[in-house]
Coordinates of C-alpha atoms in Angstrom, one line a residue:
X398 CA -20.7 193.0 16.4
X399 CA -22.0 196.2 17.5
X400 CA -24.2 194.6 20.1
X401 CA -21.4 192.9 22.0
X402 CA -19.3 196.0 22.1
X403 CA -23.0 197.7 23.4
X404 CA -22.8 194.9 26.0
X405 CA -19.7 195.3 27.3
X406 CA -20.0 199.2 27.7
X407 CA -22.7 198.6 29.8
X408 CA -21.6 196.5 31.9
X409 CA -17.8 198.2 32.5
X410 CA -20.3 201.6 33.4
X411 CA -22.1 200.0 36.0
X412 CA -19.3 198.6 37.5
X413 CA -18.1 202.7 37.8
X414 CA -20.7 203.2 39.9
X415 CA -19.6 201.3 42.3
X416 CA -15.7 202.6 42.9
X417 CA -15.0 202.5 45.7
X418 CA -11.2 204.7 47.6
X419 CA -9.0 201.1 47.8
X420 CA -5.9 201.3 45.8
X421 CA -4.8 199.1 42.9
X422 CA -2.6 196.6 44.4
X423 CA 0.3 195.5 42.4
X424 CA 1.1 192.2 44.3
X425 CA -0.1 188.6 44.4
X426 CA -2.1 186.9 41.7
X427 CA -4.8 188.6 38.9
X428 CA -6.3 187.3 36.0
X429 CA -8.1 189.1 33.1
X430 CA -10.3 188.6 30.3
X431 CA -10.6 191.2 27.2
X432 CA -11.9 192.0 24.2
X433 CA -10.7 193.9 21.0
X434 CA -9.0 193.8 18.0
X435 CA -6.4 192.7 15.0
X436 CA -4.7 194.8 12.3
X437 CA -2.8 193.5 9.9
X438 CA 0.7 194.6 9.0
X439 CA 1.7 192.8 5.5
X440 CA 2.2 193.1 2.2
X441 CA -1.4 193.8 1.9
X442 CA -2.3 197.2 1.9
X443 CA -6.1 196.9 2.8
X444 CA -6.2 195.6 6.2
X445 CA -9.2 194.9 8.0
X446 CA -10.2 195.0 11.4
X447 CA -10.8 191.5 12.6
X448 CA -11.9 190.1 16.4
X449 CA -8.8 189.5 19.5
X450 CA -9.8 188.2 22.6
X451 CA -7.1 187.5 25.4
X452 CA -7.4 185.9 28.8
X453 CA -4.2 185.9 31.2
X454 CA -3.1 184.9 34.6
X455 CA -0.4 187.4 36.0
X456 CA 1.9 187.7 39.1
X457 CA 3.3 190.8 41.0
X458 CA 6.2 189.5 42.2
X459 CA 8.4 193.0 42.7
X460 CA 7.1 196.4 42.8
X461 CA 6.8 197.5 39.8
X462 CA 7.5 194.7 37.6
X463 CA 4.6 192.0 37.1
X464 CA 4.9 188.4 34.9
X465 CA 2.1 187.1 33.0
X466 CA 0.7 184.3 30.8
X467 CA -1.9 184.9 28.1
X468 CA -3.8 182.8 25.7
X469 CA -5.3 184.5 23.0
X470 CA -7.6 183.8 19.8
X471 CA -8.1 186.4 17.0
X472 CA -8.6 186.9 13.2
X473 CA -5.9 189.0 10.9
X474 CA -7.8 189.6 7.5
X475 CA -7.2 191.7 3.7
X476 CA -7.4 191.6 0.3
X477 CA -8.7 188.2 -0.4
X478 CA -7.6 186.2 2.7
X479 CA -8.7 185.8 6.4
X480 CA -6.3 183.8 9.1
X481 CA -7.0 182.3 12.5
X482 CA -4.2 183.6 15.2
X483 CA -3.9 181.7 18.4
X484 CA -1.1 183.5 20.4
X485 CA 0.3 182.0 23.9
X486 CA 2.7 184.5 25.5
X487 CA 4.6 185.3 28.0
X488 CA 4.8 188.9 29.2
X489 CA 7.1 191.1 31.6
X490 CA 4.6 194.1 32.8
X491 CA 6.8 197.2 34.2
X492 CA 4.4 200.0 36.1
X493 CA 6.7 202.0 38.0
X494 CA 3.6 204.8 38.8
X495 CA 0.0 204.6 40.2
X496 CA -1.9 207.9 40.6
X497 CA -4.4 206.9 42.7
X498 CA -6.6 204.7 41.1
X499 CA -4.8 204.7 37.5
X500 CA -2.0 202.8 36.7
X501 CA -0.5 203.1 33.6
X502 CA 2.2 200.5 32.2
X503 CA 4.8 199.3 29.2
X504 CA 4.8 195.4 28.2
X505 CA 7.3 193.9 26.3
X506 CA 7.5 189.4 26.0
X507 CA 8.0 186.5 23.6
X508 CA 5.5 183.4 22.9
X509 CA 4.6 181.0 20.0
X510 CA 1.9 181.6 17.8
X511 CA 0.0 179.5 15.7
X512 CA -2.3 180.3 12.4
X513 CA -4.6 178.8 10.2
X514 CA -5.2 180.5 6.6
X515 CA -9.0 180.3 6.5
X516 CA -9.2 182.0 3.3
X517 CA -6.1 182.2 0.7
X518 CA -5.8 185.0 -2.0
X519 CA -5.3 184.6 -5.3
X520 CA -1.7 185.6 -4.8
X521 CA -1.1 183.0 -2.1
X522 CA 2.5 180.7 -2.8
X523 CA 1.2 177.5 -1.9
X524 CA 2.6 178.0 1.4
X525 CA 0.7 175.5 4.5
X526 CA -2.0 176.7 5.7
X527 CA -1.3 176.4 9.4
X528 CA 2.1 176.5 11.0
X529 CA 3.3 177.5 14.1
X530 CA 6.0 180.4 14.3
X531 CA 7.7 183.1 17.0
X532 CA 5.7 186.4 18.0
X533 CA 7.3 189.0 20.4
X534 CA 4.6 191.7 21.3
X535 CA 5.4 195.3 22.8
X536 CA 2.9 197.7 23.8
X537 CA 1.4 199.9 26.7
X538 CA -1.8 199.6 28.8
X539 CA -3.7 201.1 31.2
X540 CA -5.5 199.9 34.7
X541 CA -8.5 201.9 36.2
X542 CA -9.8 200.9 39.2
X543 CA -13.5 200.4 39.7
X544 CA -14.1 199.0 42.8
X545 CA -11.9 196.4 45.3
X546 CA -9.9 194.3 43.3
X547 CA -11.7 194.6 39.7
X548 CA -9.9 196.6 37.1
X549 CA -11.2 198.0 33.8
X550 CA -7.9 197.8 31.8
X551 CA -7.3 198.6 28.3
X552 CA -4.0 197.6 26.3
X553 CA -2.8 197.9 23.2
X554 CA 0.3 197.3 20.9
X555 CA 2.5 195.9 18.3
X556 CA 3.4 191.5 17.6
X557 CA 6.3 191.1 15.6
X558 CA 6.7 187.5 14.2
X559 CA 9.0 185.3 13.0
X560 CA 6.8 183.9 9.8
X561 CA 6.0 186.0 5.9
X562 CA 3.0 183.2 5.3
X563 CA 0.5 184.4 7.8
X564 CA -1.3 185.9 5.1
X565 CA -0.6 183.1 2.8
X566 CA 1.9 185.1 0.5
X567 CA 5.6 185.5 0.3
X568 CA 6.5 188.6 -2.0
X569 CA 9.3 190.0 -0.3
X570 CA 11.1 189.7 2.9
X571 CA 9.2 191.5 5.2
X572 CA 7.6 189.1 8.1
X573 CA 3.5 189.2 8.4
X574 CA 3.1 191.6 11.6
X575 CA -0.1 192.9 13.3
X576 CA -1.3 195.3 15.7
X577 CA -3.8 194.5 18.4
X578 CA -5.9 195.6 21.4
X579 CA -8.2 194.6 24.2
X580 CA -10.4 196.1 26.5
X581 CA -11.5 194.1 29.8
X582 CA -11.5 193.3 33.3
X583 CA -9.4 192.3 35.5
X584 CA -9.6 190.9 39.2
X585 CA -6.9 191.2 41.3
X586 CA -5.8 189.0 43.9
X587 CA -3.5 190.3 47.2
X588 CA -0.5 189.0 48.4
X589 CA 0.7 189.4 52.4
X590 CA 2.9 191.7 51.7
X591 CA 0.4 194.3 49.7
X592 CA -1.6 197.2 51.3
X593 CA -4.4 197.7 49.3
X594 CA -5.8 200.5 51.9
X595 CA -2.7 202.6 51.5
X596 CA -2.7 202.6 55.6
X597 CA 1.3 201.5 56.0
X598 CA 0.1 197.7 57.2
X599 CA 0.4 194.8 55.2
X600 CA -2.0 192.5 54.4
X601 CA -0.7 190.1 57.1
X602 CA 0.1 192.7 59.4
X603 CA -3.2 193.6 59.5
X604 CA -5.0 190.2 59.6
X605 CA -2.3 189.4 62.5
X606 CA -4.0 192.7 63.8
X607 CA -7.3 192.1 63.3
X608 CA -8.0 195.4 61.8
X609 CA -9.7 195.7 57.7
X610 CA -7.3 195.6 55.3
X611 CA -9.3 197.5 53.2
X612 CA -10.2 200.3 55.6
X613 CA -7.3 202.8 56.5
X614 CA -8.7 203.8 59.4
X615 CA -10.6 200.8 60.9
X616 CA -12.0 201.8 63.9
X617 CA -12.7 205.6 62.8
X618 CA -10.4 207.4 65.2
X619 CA -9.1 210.0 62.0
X620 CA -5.6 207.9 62.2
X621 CA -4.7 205.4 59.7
X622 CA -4.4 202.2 61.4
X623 CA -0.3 202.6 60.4
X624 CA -0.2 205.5 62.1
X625 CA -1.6 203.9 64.9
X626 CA 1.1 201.4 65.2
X627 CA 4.1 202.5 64.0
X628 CA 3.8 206.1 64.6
X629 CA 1.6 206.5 67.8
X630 CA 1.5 202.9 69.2
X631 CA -2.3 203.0 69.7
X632 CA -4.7 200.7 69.2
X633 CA -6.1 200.6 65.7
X634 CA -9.4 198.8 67.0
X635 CA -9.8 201.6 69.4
X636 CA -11.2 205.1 68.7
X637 CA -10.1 205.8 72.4
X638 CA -7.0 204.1 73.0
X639 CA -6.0 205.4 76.7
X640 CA -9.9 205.5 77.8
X641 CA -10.1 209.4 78.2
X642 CA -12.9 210.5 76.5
X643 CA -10.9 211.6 73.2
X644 CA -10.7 209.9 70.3
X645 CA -7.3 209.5 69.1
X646 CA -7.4 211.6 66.2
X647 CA -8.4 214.9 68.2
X648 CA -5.6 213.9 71.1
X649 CA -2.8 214.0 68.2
X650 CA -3.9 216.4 65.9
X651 CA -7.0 218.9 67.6
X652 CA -5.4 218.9 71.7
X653 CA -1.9 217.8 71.4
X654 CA -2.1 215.4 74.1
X655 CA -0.9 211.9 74.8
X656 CA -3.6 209.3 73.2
X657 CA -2.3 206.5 75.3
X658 CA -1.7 208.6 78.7
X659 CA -5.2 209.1 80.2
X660 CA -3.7 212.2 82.3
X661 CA -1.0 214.0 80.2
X662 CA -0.3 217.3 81.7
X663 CA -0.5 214.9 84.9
X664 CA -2.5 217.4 87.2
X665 CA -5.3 214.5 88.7
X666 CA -8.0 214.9 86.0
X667 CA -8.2 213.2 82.6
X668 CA -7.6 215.0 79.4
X669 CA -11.1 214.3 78.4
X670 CA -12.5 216.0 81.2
X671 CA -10.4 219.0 80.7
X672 CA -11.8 219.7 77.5
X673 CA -14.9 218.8 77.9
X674 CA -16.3 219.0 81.2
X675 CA -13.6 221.8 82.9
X676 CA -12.5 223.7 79.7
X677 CA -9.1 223.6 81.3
X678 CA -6.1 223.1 79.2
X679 CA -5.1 219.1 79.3
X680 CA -1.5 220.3 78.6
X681 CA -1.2 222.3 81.5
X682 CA -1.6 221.5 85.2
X683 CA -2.3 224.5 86.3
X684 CA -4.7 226.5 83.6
X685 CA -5.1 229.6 85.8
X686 CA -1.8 229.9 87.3
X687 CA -2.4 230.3 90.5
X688 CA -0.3 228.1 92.4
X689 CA -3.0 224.6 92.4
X690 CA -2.9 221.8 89.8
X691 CA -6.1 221.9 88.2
X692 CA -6.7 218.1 90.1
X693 CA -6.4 220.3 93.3
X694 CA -8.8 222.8 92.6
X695 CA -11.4 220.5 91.4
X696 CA -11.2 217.5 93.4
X697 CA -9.4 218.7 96.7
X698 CA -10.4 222.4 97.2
X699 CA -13.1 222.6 95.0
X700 CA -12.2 225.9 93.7
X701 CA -12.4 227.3 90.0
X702 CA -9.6 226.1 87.6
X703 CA -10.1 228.8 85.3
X704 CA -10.4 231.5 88.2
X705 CA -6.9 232.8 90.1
X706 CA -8.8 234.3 93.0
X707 CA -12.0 232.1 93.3
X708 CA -13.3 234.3 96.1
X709 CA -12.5 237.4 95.1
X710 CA -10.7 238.7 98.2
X711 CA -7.4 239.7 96.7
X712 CA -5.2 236.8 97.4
X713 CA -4.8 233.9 94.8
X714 CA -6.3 230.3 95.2
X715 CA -2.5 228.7 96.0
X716 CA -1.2 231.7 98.2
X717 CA -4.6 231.1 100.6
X718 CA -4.1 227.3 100.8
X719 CA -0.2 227.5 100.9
X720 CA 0.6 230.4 101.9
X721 CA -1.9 232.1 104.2
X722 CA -3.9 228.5 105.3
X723 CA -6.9 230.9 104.8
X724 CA -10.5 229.2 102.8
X725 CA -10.0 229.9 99.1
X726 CA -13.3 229.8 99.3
X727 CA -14.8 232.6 101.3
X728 CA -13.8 235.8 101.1
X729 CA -12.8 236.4 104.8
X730 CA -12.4 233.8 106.5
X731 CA -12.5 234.4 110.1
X732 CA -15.7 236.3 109.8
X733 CA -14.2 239.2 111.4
X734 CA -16.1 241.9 108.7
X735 CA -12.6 242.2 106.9
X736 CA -11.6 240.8 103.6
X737 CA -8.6 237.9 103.9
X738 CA -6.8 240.5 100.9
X739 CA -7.2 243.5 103.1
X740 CA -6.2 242.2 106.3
X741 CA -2.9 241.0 104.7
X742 CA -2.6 244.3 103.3
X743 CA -3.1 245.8 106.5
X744 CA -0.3 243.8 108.3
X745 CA -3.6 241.7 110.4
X746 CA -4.1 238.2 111.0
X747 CA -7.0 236.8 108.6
X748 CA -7.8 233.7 111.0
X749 CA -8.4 236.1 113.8
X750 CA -11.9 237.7 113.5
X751 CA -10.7 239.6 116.5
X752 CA -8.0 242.2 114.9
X753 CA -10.3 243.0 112.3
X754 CA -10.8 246.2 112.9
X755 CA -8.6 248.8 115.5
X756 CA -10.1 248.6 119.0
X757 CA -12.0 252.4 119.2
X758 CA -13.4 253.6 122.6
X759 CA -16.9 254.0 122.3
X760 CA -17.6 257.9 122.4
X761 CA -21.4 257.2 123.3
X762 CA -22.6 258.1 126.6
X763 CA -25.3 256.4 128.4
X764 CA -28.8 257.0 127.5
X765 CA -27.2 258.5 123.9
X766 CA -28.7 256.2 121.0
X767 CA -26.4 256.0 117.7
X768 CA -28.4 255.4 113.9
X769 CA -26.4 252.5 112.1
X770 CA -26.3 253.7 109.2
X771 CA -26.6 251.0 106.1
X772 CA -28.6 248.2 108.0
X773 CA -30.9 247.7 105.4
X774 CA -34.0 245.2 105.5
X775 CA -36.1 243.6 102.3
X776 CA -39.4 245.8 102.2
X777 CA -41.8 244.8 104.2
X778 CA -39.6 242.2 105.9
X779 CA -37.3 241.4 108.8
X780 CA -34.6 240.1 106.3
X781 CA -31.8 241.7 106.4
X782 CA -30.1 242.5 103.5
X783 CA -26.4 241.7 102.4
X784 CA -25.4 245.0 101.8
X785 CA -26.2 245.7 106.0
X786 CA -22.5 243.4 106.9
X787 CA -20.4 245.6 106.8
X788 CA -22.2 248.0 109.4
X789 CA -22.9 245.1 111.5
X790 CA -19.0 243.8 111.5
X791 CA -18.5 247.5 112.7
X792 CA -21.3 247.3 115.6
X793 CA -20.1 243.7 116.3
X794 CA -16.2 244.9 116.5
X795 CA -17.2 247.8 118.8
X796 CA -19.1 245.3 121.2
X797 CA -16.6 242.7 120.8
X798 CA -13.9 244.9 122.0
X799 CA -15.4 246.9 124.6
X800 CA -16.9 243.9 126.9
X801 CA -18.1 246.1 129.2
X802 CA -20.9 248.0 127.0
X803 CA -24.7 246.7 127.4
X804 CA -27.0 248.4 124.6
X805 CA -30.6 248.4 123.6
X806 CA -31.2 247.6 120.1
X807 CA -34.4 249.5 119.1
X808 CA -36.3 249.5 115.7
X809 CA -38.1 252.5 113.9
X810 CA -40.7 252.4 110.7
X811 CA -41.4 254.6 108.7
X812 CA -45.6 256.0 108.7
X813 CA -46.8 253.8 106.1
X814 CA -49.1 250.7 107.4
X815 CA -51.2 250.4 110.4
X816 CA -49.1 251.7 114.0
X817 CA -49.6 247.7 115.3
X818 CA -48.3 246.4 112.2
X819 CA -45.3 249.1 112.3
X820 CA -44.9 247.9 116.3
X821 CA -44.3 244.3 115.0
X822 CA -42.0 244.7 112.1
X823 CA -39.8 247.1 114.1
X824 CA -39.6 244.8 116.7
X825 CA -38.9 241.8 114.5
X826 CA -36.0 243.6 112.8
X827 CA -34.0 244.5 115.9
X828 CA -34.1 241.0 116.7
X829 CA -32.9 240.3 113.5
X830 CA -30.1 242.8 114.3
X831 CA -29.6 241.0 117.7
X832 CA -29.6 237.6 116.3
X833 CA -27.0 238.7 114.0
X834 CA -24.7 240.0 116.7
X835 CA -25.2 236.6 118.9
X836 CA -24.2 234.5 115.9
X837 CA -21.1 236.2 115.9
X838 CA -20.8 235.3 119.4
X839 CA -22.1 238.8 121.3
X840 CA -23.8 237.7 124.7
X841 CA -27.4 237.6 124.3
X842 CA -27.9 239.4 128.0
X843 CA -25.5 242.4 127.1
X844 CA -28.6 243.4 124.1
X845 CA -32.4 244.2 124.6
X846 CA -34.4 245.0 122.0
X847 CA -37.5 247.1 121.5
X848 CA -40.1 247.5 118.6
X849 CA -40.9 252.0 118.2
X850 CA -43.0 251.8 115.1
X851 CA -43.6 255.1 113.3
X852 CA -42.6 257.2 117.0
X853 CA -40.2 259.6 117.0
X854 CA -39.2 260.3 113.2
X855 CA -36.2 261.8 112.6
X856 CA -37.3 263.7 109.3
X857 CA -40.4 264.6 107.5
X858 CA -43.0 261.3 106.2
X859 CA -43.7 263.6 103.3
X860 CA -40.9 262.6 100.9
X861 CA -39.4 259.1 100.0
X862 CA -36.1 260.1 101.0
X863 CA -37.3 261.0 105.0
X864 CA -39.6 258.0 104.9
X865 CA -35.8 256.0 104.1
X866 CA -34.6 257.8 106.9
X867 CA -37.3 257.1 109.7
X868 CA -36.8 253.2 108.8
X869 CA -33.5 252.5 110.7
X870 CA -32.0 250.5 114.0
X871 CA -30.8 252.7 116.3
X872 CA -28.2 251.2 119.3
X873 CA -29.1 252.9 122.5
X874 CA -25.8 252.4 125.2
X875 CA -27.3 251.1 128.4
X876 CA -24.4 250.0 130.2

């Protein structure tokens, strides 16, 4: 006996193992097979244990009441006798709770029971030794859930009957009673109408779907494939329903957005995009505020989304496209040496390069040479340097605006290097200067230019600071 119930501990462990998340399903056809036990309850007062075994077939036909019908086969044993029990019931199952994968219930029914005296006592009336006769059996159980559709389940309870001779002896009027259990499995079948998967769908919903009716989530989005229909009306096969690079779990509960509207702040780029190739905000067309959809900025203008004043001259993105019709991309537009902020501050016109600046006389005579001062080259080089614009837009302004003025551009060195060396580079970098000013659109015959070297410093070689000095461009009025 021992070795059986060894057996079937076993077996019901490795079977936990395996559990798997489903949910017991309370609907459709299960049957069951279990093992256990009989006590007596009669006028004998030592009662043995004795074998039950019970197999059933039972239908969930309403949430939470199920039907069954069991066949059983048992012993009931005492002082001096030992009878055969062969119950066939019908039961009414009521389990109005399931916490997740228990489900505890109350049974109550009413079936026929037959029984053969095996062995009679010495007391026994001469009563038959087999008869058929009423039982009604009452009890509790309880379901665990191991993995899809098989149950360990245990129940237990108490068989009234209608006969005193079970035992074989009639003392008194009390009827021959018994108490029983089982312990075994039980394999549940599904009807359409269950949800084993706890998603919201049906069984048939779901095969009309063609999503797993034993996955909530089927296609791995992080929304239950209910949620997906009735709440969101995405698709549950789908882990991007709308195509935007989002799943549809981090559109509805991460972003906010629209998981079946591609575009939802509706500014020309997809939500996808905005998160993860802009970093602008998919549920607002305009991230940076400053007067462009973030579609415009990117596709259109192809200025920064995330930046108000791409260029940095003052003026936002939207004001310079809409307002002012200046590039949002270049910090002054018409070249003119001023900013397209500043000129709007100053009352000027930021398309017109030539109102840059107020027109100034030029207080030079000829012959009289004036040091720019900030034209800068790279060392050793005729580059010029970034920082040298803004003296340039001044010398170009003055030259623009007084057509009449002819100048010689002439280049000094400082003492360092050979004098033909020096020659060359100074030479190379008042051409540079020249270039410059004929880019802008200075005639090329109103400038010469001339190479000095090392001649004429204008303070002492000795320190870096003179040697800084003595490398300059000097503009020497011709005309």
């Amino acid at each position: 006996m021992r070795y059986r119930w060894l057996l079937i501990v076993v077996i019901l462990c490795c079977l936990s193992w395996v559990r798997t998340n489903a949910q017991i399903s309370k609907t459709g056809v299960s049957v069951g097979l279990g093992y256990g036990g009989n006590f007596g309850d009669t006028e004998v007062r030592d009662r043995l244990y004795r074998f039950n075994a019970r197999a059933f077939v039972r239908y969930g036909f309403i949430d939470p009441l199920q039907g069954e019908l069991g066949f059983g086969v048992g012993r009931l044993a005492g002082d001096g006798y030992q009878t055969l029990l062969v119950p066939i019931e019908a039961r009414i199952l009521y389990d109005p709770f399931t916490f997740a994968s228990w489900n505890p219930y109350v049974y109550g029914g009413i079936g026929a029971l037959y029984f053969r005296n095996e062995e009679t006592p010495s007391l026994a009336n001469g009563v038959p030794s087999t008869n058929w006769t009423g039982v009604v059996p009452v009890g509790v159980g309880l379901q665990y859930l191991l993995k899809d559709r098989i149950l360990l389940e245990a129940s237990g309870g108490y068989n009234f009957t209608f006969s005193d001779s079970i035992n074989a002896i009639i003392l008194d009027s009390k009827k021959d009673n018994y108490w029983s259990f089982v312990v075994g499995l039980t394999v549940t079948g599904e009807s359409g109408n269950a949800d084993p998967d706890g998603d919201g769908l049906s069984n048939d919903e779901e095969n009309r779907l063609g999503t797993d009716p034993h996955k909530a989530d089927t296609d791995g989005d992080g929304l239950t494939d209910g949620e997906e229909v009735n709440r969101y009306h995405t698709d549950p096969l789908k882990v991007d329903s709308d195509g935007d690079g989002l799943s549809d779990g981090d559109e509805v509960h991460k972003y906010k957005t629209d998981p079946n509207n591609k575009d939802t702040d509706g500014d020309g780029i997809s939500d996808g995009d905005e998160v993860l190739k802009y970093k602008t905000d998919p549920l607002n067309k305009d991230t940076d505020g400053d007067g462009l959809s973030d579609g415009e900025e990117v596709m259109t203008y192809h200025t920064d989304p995330l930046n108000k004043d791409t260029d940095g001259d003052g003026l936002s993105d939207g004001d310079e496209v809409h307002k002012y019709h200046t590039d949002p991309l270049k910090k002054d537009t018409d070249g003119g040496g001023v900013n397209d902020g500043d000129e709007i501050t100053n009352g000027t016109n930021p398309l017109d390069p030539k109102d840059d600046f107020k027109k100034e006389e030029l207080k030079v005579e000829i012959g009289q040479a004036i040091v720019l001062q900030g034209v800068e080259f790279e060392t050793g080089k005729a580059d010029l340097t970034p920082q040298s614009e803004d003296t340039l837009a001044k010398a170009y302004n003055t030259l623009n605006q007084n057509p009449e003025i002819e100048v010689e551009i002439q280049g000094y060195t400082d003492n360092v290097g050979s004098k033909s060396f020096n020659k060359k580079l100074s030479l190379a970098r008042a051409n540079a200067v020249k270039d410059w000013l004929v880019k802008k659109g200075i005639a090329a015959d109103r400038v010469q230019t001339k190479g000095l070297g090392s001649d004429k410093p204008i303070a002492p070689n000795t320190t870096p600071e003179g040697r800084q000095k003595n490398r300059r461009i000097e503009f020497l009025r011709t005309k």
